[in-house]
PDB file of C-alpha atoms in Angstrom:
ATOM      1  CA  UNK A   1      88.059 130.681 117.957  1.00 51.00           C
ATOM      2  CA  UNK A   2      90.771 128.476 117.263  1.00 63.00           C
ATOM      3  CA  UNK A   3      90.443 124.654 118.151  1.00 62.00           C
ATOM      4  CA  UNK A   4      93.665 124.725 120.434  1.00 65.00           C
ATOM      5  CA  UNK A   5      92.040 127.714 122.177  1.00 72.00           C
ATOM      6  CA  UNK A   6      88.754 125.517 122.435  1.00 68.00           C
ATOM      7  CA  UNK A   7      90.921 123.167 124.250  1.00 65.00           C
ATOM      8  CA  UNK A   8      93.177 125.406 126.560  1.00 76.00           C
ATOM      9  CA  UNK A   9      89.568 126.945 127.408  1.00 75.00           C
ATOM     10  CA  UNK A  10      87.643 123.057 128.378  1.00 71.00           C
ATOM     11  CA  UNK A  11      91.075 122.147 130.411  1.00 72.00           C
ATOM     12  CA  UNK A  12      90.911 125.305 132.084  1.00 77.00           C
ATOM     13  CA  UNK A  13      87.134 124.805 133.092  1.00 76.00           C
ATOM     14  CA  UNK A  14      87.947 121.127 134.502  1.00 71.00           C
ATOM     15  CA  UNK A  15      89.924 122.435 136.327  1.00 73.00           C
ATOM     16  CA  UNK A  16      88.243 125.644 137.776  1.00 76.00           C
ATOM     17  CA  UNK A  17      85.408 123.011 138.265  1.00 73.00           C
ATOM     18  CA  UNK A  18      86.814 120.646 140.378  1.00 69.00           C
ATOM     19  CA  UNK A  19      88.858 123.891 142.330  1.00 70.00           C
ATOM     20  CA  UNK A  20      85.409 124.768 142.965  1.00 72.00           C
ATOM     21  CA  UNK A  21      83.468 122.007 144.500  1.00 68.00           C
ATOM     22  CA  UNK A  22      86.557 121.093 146.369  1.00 64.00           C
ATOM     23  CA  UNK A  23      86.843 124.599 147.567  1.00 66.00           C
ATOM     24  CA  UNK A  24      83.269 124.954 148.619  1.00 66.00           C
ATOM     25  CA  UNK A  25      83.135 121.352 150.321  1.00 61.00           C
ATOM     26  CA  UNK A  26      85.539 122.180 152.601  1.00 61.00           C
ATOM     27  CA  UNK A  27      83.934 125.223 153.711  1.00 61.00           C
ATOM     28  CA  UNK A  28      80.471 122.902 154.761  1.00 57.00           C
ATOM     29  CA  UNK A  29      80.670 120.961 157.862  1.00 52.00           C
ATOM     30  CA  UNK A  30      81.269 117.436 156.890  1.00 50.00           C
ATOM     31  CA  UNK A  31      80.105 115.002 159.537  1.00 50.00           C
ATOM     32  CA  UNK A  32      81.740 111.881 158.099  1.00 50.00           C
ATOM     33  CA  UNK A  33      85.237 111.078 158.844  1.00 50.00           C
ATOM     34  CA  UNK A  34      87.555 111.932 156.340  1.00 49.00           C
ATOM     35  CA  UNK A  35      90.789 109.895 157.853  1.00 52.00           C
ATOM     36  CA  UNK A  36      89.343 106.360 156.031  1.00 57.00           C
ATOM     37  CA  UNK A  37      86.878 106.354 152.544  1.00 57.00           C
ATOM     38  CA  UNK A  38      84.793 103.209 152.795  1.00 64.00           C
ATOM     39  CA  UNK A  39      85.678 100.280 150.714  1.00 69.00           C
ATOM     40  CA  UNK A  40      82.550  99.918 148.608  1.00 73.00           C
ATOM     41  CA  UNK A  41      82.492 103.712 147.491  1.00 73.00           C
ATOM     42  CA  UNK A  42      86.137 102.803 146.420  1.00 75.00           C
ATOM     43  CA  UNK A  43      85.252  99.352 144.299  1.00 79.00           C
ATOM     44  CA  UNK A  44      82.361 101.727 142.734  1.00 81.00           C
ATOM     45  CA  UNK A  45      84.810 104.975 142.219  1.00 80.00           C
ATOM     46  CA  UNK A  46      87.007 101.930 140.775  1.00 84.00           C
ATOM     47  CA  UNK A  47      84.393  99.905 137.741  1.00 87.00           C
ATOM     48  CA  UNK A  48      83.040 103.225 136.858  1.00 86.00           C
ATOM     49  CA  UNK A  49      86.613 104.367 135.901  1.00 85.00           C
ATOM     50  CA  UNK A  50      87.073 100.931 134.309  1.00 89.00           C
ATOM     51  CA  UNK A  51      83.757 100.954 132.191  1.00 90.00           C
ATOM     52  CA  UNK A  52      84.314 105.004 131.159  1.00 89.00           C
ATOM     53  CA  UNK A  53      87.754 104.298 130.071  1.00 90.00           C
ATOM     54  CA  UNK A  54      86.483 101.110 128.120  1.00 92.00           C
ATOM     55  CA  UNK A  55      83.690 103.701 126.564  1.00 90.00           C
ATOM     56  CA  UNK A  56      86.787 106.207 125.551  1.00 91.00           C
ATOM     57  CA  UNK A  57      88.738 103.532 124.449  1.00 91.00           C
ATOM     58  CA  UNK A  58      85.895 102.292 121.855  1.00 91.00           C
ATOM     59  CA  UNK A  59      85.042 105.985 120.886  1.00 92.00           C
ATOM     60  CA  UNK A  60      88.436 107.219 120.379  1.00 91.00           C
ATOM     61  CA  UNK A  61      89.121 103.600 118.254  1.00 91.00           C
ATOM     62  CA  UNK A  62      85.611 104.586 116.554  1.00 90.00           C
ATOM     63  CA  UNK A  63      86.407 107.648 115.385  1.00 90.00           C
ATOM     64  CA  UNK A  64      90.164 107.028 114.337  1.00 90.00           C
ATOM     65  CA  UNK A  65      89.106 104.310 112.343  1.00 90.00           C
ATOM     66  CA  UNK A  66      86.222 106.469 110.170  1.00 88.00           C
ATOM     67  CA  UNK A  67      88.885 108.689 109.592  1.00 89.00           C
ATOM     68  CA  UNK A  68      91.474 106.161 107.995  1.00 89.00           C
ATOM     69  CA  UNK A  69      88.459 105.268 106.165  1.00 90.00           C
ATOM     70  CA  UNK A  70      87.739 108.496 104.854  1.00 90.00           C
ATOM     71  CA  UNK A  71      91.300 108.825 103.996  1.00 92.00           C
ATOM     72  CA  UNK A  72      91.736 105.996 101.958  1.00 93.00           C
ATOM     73  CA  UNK A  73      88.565 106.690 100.599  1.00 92.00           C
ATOM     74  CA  UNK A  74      90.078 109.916  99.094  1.00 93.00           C
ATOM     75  CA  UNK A  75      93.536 108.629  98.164  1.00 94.00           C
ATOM     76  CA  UNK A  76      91.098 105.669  95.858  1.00 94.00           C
ATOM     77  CA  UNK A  77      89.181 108.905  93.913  1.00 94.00           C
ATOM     78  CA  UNK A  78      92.530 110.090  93.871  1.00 94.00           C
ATOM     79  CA  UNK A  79      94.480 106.891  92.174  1.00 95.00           C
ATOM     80  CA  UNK A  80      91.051 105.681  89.587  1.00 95.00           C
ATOM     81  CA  UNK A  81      91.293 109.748  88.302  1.00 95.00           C
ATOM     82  CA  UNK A  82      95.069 109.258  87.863  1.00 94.00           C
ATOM     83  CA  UNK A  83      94.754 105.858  86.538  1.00 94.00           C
ATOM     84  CA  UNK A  84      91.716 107.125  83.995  1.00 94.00           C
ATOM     85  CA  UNK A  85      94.204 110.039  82.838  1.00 93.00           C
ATOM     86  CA  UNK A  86      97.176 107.931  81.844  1.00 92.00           C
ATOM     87  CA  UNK A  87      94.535 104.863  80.354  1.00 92.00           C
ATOM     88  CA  UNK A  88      93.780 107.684  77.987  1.00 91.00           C
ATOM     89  CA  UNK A  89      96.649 107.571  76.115  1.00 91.00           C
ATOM     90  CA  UNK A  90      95.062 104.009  73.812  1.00 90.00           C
ATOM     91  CA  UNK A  91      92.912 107.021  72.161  1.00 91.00           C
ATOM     92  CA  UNK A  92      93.246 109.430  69.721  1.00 91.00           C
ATOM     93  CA  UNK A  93      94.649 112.859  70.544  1.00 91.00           C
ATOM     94  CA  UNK A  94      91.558 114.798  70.583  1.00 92.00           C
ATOM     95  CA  UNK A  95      89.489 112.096  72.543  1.00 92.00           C
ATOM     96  CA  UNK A  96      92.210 111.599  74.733  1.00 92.00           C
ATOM     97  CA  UNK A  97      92.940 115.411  75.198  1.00 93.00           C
ATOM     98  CA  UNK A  98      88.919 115.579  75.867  1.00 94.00           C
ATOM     99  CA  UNK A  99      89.196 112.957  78.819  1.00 93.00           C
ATOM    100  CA  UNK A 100      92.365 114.242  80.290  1.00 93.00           C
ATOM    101  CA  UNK A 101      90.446 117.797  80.421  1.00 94.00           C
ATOM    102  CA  UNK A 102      87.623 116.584  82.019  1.00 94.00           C
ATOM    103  CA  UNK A 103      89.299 115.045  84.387  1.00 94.00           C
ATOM    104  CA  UNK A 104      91.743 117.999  85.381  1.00 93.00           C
ATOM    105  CA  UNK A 105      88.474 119.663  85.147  1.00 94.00           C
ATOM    106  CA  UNK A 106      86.482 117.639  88.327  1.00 95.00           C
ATOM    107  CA  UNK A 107      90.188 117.374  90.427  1.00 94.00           C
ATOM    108  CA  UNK A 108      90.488 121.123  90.205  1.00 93.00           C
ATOM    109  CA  UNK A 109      86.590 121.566  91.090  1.00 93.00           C
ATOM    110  CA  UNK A 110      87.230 119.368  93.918  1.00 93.00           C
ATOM    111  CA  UNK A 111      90.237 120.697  95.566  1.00 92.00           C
ATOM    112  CA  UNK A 112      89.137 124.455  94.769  1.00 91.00           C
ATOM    113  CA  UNK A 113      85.259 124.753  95.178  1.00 91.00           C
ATOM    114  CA  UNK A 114      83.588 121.491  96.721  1.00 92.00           C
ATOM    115  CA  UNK A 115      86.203 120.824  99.355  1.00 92.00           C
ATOM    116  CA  UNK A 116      85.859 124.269 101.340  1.00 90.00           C
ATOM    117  CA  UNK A 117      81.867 123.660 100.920  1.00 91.00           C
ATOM    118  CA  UNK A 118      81.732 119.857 101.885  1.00 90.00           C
ATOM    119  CA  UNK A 119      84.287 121.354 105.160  1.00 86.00           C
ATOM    120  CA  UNK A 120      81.188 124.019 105.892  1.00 87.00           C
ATOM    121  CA  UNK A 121      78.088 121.880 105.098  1.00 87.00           C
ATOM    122  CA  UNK A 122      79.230 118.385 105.549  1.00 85.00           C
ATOM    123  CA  UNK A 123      78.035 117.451 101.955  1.00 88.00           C
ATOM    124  CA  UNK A 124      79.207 117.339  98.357  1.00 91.00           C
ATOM    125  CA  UNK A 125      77.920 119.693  95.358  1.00 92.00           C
ATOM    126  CA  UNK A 126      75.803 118.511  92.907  1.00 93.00           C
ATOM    127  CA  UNK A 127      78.238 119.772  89.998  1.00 94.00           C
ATOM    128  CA  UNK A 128      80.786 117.362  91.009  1.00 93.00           C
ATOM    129  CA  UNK A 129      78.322 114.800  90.265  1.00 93.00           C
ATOM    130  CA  UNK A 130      77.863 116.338  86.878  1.00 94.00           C
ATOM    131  CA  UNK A 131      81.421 117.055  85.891  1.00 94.00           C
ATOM    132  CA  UNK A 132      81.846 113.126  86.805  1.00 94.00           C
ATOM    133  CA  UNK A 133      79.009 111.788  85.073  1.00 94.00           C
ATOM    134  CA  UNK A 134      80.329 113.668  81.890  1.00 94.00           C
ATOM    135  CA  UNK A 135      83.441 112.038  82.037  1.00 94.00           C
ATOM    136  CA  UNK A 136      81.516 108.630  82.307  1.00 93.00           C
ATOM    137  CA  UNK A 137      79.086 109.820  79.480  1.00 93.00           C
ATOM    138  CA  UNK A 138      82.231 110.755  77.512  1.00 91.00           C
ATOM    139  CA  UNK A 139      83.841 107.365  77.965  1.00 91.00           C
ATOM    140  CA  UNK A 140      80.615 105.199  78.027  1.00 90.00           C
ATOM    141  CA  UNK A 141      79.264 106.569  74.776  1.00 90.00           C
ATOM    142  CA  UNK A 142      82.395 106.561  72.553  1.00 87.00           C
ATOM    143  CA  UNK A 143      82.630 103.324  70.376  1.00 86.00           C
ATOM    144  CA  UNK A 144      85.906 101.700  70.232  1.00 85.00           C
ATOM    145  CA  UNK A 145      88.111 102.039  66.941  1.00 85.00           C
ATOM    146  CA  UNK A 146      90.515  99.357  67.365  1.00 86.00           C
ATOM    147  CA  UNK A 147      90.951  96.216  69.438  1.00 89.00           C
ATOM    148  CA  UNK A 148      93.489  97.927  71.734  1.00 88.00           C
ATOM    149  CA  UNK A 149      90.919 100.352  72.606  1.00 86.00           C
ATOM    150  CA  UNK A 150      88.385  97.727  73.089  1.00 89.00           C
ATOM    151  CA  UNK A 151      90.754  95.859  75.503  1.00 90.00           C
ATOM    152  CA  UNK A 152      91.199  98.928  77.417  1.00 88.00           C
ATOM    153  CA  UNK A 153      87.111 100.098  77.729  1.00 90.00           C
ATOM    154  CA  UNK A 154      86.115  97.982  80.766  1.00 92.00           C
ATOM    155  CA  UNK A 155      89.317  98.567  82.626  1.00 92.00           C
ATOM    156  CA  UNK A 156      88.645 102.626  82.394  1.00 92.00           C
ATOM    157  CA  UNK A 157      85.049 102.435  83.173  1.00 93.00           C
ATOM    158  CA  UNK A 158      86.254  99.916  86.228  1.00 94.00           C
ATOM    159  CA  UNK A 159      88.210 103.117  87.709  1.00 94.00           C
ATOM    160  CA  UNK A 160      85.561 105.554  86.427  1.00 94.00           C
ATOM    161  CA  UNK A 161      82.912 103.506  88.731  1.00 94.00           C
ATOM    162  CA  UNK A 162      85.834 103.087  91.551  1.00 95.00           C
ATOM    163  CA  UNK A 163      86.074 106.699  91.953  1.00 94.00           C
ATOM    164  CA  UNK A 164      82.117 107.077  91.483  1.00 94.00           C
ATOM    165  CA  UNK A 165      81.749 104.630  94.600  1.00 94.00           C
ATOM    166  CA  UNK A 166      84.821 106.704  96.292  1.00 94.00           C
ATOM    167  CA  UNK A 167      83.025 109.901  95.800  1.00 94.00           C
ATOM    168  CA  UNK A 168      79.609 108.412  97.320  1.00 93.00           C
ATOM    169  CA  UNK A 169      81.469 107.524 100.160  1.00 91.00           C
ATOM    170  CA  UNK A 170      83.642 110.701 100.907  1.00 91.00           C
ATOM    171  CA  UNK A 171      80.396 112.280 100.842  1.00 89.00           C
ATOM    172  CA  UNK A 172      78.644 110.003 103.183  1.00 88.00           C
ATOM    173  CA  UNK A 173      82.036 110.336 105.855  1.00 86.00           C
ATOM    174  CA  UNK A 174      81.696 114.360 105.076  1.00 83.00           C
ATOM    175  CA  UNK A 175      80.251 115.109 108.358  1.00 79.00           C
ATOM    176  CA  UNK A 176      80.948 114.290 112.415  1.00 84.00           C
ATOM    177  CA  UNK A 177      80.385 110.225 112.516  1.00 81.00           C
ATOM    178  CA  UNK A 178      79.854 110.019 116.308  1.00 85.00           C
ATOM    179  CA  UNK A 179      76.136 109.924 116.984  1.00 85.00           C
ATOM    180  CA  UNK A 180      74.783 112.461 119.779  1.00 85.00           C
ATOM    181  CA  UNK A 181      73.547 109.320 122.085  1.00 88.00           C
ATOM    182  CA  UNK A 182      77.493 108.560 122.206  1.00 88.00           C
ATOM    183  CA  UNK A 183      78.391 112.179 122.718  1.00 90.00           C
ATOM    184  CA  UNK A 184      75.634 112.184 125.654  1.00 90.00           C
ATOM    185  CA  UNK A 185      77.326 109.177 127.347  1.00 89.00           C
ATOM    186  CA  UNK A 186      81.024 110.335 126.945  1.00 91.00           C
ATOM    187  CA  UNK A 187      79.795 113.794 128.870  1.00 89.00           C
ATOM    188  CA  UNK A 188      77.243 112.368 130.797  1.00 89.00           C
ATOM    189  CA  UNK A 189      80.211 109.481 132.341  1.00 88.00           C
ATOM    190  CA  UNK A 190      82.781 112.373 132.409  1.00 88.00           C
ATOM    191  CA  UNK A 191      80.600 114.412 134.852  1.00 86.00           C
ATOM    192  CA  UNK A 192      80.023 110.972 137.094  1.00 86.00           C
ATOM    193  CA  UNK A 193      83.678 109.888 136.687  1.00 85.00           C
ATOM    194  CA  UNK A 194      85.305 113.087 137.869  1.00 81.00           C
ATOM    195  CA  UNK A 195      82.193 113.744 140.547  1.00 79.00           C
ATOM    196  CA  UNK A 196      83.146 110.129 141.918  1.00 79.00           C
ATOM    197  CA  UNK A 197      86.753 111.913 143.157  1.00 73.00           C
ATOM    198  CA  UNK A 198      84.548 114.145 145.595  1.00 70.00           C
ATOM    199  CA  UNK A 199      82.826 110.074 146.809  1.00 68.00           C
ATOM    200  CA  UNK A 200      86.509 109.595 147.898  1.00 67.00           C
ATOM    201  CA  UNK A 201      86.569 112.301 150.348  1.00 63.00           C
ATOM    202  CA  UNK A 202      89.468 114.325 148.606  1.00 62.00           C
ATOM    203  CA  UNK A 203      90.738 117.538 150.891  1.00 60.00           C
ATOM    204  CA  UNK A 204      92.708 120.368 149.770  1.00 59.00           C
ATOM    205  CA  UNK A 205      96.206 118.803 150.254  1.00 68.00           C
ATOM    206  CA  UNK A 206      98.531 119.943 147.851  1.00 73.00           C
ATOM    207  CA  UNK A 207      99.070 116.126 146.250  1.00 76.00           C
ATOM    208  CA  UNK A 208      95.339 115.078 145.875  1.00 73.00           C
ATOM    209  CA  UNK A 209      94.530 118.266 144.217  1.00 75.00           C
ATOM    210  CA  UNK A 210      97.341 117.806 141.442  1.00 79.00           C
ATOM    211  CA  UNK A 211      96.207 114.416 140.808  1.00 78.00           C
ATOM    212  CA  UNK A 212      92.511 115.329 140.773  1.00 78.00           C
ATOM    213  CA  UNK A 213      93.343 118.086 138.382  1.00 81.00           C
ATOM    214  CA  UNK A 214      95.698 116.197 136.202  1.00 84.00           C
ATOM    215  CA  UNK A 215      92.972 113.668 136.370  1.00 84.00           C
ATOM    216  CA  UNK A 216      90.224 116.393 134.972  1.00 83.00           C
ATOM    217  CA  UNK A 217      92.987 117.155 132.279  1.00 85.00           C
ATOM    218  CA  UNK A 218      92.956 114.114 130.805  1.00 88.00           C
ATOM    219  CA  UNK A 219      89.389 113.565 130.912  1.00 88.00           C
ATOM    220  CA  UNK A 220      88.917 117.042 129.141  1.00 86.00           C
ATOM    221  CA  UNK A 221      91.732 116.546 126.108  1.00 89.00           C
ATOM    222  CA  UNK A 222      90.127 112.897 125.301  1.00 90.00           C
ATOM    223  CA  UNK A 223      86.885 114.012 124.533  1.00 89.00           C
ATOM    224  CA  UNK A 224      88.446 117.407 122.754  1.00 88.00           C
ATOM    225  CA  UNK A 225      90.285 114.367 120.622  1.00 88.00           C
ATOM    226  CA  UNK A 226      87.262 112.552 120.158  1.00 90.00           C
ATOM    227  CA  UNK A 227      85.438 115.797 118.813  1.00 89.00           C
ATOM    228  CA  UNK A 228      89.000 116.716 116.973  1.00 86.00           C
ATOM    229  CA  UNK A 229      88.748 113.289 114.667  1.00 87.00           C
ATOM    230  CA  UNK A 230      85.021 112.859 114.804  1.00 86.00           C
ATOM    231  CA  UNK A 231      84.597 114.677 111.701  1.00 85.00           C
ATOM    232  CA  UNK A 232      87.630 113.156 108.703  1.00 86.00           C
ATOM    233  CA  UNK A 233      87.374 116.770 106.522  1.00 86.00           C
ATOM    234  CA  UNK A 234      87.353 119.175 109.206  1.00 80.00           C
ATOM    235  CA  UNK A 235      89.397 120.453 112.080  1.00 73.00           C
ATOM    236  CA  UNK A 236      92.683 120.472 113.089  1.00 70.00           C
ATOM    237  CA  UNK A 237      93.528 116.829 112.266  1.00 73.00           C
ATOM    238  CA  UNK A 238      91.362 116.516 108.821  1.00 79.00           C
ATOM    239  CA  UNK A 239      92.193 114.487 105.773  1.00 86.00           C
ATOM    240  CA  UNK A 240      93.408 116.595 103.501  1.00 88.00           C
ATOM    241  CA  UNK A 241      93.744 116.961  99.184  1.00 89.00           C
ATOM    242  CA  UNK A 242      97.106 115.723  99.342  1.00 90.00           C
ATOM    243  CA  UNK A 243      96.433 113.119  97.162  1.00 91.00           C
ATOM    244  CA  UNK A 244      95.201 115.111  94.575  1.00 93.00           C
ATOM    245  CA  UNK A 245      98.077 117.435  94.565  1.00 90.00           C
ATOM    246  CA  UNK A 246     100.494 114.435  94.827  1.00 90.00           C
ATOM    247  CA  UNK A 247      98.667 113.064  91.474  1.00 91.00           C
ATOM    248  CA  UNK A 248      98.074 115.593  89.780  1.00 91.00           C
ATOM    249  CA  UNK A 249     101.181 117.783  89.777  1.00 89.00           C
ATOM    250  CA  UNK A 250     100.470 119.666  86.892  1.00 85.00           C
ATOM    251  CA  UNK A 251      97.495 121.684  88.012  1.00 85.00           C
ATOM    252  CA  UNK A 252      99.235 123.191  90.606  1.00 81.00           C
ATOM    253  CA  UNK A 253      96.513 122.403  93.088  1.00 77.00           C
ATOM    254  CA  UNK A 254      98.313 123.213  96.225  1.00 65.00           C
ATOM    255  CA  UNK A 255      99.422 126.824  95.003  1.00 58.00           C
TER     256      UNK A 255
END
C-alpha cells in the first residue's frame, strides 16, 4: 500500500468516524438543550485545542528538524569523500589511483547496497564500516614522500574522520526519531480533540458537519505528516543520495 493511499484511507476514516457518532447521537434522546452549549464546556473545547495544536506544532518542528539534520548529515559524507578524492592528487599515481578506488568503491556500496537495507532495517551494514576503515588504513599507514604530501596528511585524515562521524550519525538518524510516548499523546489528544466537537452539541446541519469534517481532515493529514518525516531515509518525503550522485558524476550512481 502506497503512503498516499495510507492517507486517502485515515482521512476517509475521520471522517466516517465523526459521520458516525454524529449520526447515532441524534438518533438517542438527548435531554439537554441543544439551542445554547454552556460556556465552560466551550473555554475547555477551547485550551484543549490550544495545548494539542501547541503539541503538533512542537512534533511537526521535531521531526522536520531531524530530517534537515539527517540531510546535511549526508550531503557532509558526501563533500569529505569528494574532498578526499581530489586531495589525492599530492600522491603518486598508483597511491592516488588506490584511494580514488576505494573511495568510488564505499560511494557505490552506499548508494547501491546499504541504502535500500538501512531504508528496510533502519541501520547501516557492517561492510561499509570496513570499506571505510580501509580507506583510513590506506591513508593512515602510508608514510609521506615529500613535504607537500606531509602538508596535505592531516587535512585528508580531517575529512576521512568528518565523513567517519557523518556516517555514525546517518546511521543513528536511520530509523523513525519520534518516540512512541509522543506518538501515544498525538493519538491519544486527537481522539479527545475531535470527541470535544460532540461536548459542543453539534447536530446534523449541513454547515457544522463540513466544518467538523474539514476539522477531522486536518487533524488526520498532520499526524500522516508527522509519521511521513518521522523517519529522514524512508517514505515519501526521505533524504535521498543526491549528493552522492551530484559528487560523484562519474559512477553513474543514479542510472
Amino acid at each position: 500500500m502506497s503512503e498516499w493511499v495510507a492517507l486517502i484511507i485515515a482521512m476517509a476514516s475521520a471522517c466516517a468516524v465523526v459521520m458516525a457518532v454524529v449520526v447515532l447521537r441524534q438518533r438517542r434522546p438527548i435531554e439537554e438543550s441543544t439551542d445554547e452549549t454552556p460556556d465552560v464546556i466551550e473555554y475547555i473545547t477551547m485550551m484543549i485545542g490550544v495545548v494539542y495544536a501547541i503539541v503538533l506544532g512542537l512534533a511537526i518542528a521535531g521531526v522536520w528538524e531531524a530530517r534537515g539534520a539527517a540531510q546535511d548529515d549526508l550531503f557532509r559524507e558526501a563533500q569529505s569523500l569528494r574532498e578526499i578524492s581530489d586531495r589525492a592528487v599530492i600522491y603518486p599515481a598508483d597511491f592516488r589511483d588506490q584511494v580514488r578506488a576505494d573511495v568510488d568503491a564505499y560511494v557505490s556500496y552506499v548508494v547501491n547496497t546499504e541504502w535500500s537495507y538501512m531504508q528496510k532495517t533502519g541501520g547501516i551494514t557492517e561492510k561499509g564500516d570496513q570499506l571505510l576503515q580501509k580507506l583510513q588504513n590506506d591513508i593512515a599507514t602510508r608514510s609521506p614522500a615529500s613535504d607537500l604530501e606531509s602538508q596535505g596528511y592531516q587535512p585528508i585524515m580531517d575529512r576521512v574522520s568528518q565523513a567517519s562521524e557523518a556516517r555514525n550519525s546517518r546511521g543513528q538518524n536511520a530509523g523513525p526519531t519520534m518516540p512512541g510516548v509522543v506518538w501515544f499523546g498525538l493519538i491519544g489528544g486527537a481522539v479527545v480533540t475531535v470527541g470535544m466537537l460532540f461536548a459542543l452539541q453539534i447536530r446534523r446541519t449541513p454547515r457544522e458537519l463540513a466544518l467538523a469534517l474539514c476539522f477531522s481532515v486536518l487533524i488526520a493529514f498532520l499526524l500522516f505528516m508527522i509519521w511521513d518525516f518521522d523517519n529522514p531515509f524512508s517514505r515519501s518525503v526521505s533524504v535521498t543520495t543526491q549528493p552522492f550522485e551530484d559528487l560523484f558524476p562519474s559512477l553513474n550512481l543514479g542510472s
